PDB file of C-alpha atoms in Angstrom:
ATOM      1  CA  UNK A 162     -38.242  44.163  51.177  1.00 60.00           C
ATOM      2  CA  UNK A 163     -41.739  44.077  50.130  1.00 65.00           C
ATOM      3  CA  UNK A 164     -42.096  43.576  46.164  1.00 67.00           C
ATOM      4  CA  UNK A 165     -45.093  45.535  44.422  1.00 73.00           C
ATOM      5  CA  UNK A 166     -47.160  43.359  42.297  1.00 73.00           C
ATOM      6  CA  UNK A 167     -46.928  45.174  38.860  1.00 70.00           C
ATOM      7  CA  UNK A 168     -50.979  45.578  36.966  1.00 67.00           C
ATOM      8  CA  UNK A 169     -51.626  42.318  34.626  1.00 64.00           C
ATOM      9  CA  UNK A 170     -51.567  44.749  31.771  1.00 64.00           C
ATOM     10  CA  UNK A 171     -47.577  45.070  32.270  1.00 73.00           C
ATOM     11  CA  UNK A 172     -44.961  42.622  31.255  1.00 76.00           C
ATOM     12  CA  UNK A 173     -42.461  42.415  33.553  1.00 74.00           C
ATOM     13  CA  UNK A 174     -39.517  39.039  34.243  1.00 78.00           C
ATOM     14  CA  UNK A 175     -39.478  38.670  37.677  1.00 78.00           C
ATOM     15  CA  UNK A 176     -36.443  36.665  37.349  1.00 81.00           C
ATOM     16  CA  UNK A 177     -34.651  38.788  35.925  1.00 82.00           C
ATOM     17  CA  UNK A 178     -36.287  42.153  37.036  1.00 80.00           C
ATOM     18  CA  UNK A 179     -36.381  43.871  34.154  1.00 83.00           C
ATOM     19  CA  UNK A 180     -39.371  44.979  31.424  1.00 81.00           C
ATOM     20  CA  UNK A 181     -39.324  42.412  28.789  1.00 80.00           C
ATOM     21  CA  UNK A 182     -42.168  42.537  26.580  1.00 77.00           C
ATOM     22  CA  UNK A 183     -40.200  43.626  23.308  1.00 74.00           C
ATOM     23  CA  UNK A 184     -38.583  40.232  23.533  1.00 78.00           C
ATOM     24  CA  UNK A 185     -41.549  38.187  23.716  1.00 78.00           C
ATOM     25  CA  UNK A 186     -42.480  35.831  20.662  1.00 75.00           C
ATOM     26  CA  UNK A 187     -46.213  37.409  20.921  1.00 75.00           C
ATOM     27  CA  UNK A 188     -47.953  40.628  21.267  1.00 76.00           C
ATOM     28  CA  UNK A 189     -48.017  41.645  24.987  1.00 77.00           C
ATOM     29  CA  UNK A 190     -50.516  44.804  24.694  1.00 75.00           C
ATOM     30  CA  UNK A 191     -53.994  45.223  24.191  1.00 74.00           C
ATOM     31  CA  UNK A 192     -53.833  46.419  21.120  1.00 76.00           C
ATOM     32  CA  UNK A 193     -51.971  43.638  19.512  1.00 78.00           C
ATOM     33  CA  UNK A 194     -53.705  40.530  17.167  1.00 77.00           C
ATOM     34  CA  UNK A 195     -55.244  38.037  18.967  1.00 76.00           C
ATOM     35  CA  UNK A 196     -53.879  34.758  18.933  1.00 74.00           C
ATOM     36  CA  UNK A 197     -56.059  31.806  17.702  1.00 75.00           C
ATOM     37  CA  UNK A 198     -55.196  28.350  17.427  1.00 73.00           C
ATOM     38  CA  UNK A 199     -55.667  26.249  14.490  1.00 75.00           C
ATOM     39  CA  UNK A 200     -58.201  23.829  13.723  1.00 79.00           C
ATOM     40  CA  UNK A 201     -56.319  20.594  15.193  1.00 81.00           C
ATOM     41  CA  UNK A 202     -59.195  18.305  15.048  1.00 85.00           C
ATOM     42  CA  UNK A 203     -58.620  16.951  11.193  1.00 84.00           C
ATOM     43  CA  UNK A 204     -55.066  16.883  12.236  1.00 84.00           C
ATOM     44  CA  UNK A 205     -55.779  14.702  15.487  1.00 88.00           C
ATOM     45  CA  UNK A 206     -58.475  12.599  13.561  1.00 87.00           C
ATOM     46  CA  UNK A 207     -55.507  11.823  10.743  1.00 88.00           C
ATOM     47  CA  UNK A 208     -52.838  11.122  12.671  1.00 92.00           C
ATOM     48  CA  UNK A 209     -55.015   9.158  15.409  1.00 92.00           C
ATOM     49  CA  UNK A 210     -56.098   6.830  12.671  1.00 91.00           C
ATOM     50  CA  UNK A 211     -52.535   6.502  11.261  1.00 94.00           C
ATOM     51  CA  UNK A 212     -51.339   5.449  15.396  1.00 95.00           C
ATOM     52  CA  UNK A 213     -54.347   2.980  15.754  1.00 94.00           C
ATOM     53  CA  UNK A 214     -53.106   1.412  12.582  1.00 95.00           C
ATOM     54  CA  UNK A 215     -49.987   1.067  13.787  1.00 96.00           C
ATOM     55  CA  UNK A 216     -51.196   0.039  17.016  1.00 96.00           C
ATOM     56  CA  UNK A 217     -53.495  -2.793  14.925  1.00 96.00           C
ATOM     57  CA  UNK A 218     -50.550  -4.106  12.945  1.00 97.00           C
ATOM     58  CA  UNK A 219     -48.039  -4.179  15.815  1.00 97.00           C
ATOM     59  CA  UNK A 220     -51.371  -6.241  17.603  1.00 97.00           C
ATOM     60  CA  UNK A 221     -51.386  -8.557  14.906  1.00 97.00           C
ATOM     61  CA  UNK A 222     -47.869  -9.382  14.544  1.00 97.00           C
ATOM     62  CA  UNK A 223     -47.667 -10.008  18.277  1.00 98.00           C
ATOM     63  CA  UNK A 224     -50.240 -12.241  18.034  1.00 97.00           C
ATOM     64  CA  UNK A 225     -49.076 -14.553  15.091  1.00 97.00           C
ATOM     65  CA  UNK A 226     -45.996 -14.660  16.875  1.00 97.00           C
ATOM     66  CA  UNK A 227     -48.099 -15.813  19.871  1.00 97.00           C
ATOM     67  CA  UNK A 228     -50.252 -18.381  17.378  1.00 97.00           C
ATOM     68  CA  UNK A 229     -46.798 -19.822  16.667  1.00 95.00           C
ATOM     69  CA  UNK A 230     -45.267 -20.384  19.755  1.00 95.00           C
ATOM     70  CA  UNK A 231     -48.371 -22.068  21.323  1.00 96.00           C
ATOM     71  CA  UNK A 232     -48.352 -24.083  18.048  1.00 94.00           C
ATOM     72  CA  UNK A 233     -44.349 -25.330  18.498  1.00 94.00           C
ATOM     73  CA  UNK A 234     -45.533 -25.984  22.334  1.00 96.00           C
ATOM     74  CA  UNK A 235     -48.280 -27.963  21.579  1.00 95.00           C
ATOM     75  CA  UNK A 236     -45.901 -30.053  18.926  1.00 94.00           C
ATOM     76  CA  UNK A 237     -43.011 -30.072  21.757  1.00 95.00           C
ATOM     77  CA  UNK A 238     -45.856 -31.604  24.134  1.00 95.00           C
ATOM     78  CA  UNK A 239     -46.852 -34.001  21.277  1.00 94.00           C
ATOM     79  CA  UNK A 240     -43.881 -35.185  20.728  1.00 95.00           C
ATOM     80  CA  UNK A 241     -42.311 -35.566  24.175  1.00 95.00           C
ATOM     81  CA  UNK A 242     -45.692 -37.817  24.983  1.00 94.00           C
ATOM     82  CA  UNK A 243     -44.991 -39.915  22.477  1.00 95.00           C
ATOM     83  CA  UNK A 244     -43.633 -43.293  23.044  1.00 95.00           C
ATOM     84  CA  UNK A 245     -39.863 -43.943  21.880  1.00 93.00           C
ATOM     85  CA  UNK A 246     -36.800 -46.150  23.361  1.00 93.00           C
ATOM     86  CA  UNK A 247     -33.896 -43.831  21.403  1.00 92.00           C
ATOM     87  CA  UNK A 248     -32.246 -41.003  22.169  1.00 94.00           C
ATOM     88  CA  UNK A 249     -33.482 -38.461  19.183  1.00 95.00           C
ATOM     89  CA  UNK A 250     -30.288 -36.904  17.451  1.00 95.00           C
ATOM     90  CA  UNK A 251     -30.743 -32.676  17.306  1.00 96.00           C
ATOM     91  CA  UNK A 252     -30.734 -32.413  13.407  1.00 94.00           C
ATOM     92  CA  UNK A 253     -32.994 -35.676  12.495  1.00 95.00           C
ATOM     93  CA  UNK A 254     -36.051 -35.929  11.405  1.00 95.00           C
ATOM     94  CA  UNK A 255     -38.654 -38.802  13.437  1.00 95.00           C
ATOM     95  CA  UNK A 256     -42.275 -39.541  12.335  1.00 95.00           C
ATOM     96  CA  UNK A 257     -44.611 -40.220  14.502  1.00 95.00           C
ATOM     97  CA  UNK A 258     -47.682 -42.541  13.976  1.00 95.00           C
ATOM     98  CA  UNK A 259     -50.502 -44.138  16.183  1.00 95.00           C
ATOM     99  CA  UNK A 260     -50.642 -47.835  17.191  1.00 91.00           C
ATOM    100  CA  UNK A 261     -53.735 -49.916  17.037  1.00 90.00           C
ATOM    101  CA  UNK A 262     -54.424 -48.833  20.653  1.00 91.00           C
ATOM    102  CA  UNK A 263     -54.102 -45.308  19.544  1.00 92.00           C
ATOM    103  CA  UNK A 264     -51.275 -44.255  21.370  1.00 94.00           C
ATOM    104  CA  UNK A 265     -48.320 -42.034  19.945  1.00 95.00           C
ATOM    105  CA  UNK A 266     -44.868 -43.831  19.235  1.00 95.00           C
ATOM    106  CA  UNK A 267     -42.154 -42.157  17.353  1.00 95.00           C
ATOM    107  CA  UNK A 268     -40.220 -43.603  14.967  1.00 94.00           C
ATOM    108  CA  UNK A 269     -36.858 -43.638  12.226  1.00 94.00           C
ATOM    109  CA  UNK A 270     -38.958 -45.099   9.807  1.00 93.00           C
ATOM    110  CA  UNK A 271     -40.365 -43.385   7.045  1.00 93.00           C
ATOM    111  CA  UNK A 272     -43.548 -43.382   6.301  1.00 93.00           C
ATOM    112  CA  UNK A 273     -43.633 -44.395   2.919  1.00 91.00           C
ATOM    113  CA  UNK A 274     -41.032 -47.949   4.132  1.00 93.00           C
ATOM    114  CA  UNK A 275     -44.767 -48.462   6.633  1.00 89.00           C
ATOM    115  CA  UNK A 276     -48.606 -49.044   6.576  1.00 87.00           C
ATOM    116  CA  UNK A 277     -48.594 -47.253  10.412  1.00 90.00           C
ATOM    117  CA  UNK A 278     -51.165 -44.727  11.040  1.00 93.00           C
ATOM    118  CA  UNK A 279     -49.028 -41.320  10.326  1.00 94.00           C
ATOM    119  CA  UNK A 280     -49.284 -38.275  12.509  1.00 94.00           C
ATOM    120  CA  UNK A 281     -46.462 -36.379  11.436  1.00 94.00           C
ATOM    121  CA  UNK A 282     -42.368 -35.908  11.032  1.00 95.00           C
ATOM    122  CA  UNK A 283     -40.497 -34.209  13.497  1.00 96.00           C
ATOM    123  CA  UNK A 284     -37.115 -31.968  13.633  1.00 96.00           C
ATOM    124  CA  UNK A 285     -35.543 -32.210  17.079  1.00 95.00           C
ATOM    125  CA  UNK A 286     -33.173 -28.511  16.750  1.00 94.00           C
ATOM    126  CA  UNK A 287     -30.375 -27.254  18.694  1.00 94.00           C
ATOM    127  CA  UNK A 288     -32.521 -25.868  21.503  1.00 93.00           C
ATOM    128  CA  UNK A 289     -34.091 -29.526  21.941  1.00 94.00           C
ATOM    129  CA  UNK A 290     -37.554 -28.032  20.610  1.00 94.00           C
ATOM    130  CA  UNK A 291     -39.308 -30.099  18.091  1.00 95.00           C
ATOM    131  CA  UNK A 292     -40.397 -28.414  14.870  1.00 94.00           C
ATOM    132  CA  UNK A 293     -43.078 -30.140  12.498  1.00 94.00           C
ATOM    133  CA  UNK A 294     -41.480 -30.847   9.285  1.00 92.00           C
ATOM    134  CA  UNK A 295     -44.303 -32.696   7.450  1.00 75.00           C
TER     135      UNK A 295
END
């Protein structure tokens, strides 16, 4: 069975095979109001610059987090090429200093009880990472 294309002017559901034009949300005749969109572009231009805010801070908080991981890996490579004959306890806290040949030696003493060229003190944590503590 052949099916006659109904004119463009006519609203008929296919689907369902039946005229529904009274139960459309909008006017389906000529004579009915036009439909017109609002002006979007100050609400695009608002809400754009509220997502690349977003978007910025989200950026920047990524990258401080990023700032201080590559800072606690470069003290975790510090320390680990320092010089020491002890097994560091996870809780402690070691100071390192530099010897007259300018090498990196880490030590229990503080340095306050030495005259040793001071780097820095050391926190060895749980996960075996060193954290700079002064």
């Amino acid at each position: 069975m052949v099916k006659k294309k109904k004119p463009d002017n006519i609203v008929y559901n296919v689907d369902e095979e039946k005229y529904d034009a009274a139960l459309k949300p909008y006017g389906t005749n000529i004579g009915a109001p036009s439909i017109h969109t609002g002006h979007t572009i100050a609400w695009k231009n608002r809400n754009l610059d509220k997502v690349n805010k977003q978007f910025g801070a989200r950026y920047e908080e990524i990258k401080a987090q990023y700032e201080a991981m590559m800072e606690q890996f470069e003290y975790n490579e510090l320390v680990y090429g320092a010089k020491f004959n002890f097994e560091p306890i996870v809780g402690y806290t070691y100071h390192m200093y530099k010897d007259k040949h300018q090498e990196l030696f880490l030590s229990v003493i503080a340095p306050h009880e030495c005259d040793f060229d001071f780097v820095g003190s050391f926190k060895l944590n749980a996960d075996l990472m060193w954290e700079k503590v002064g």
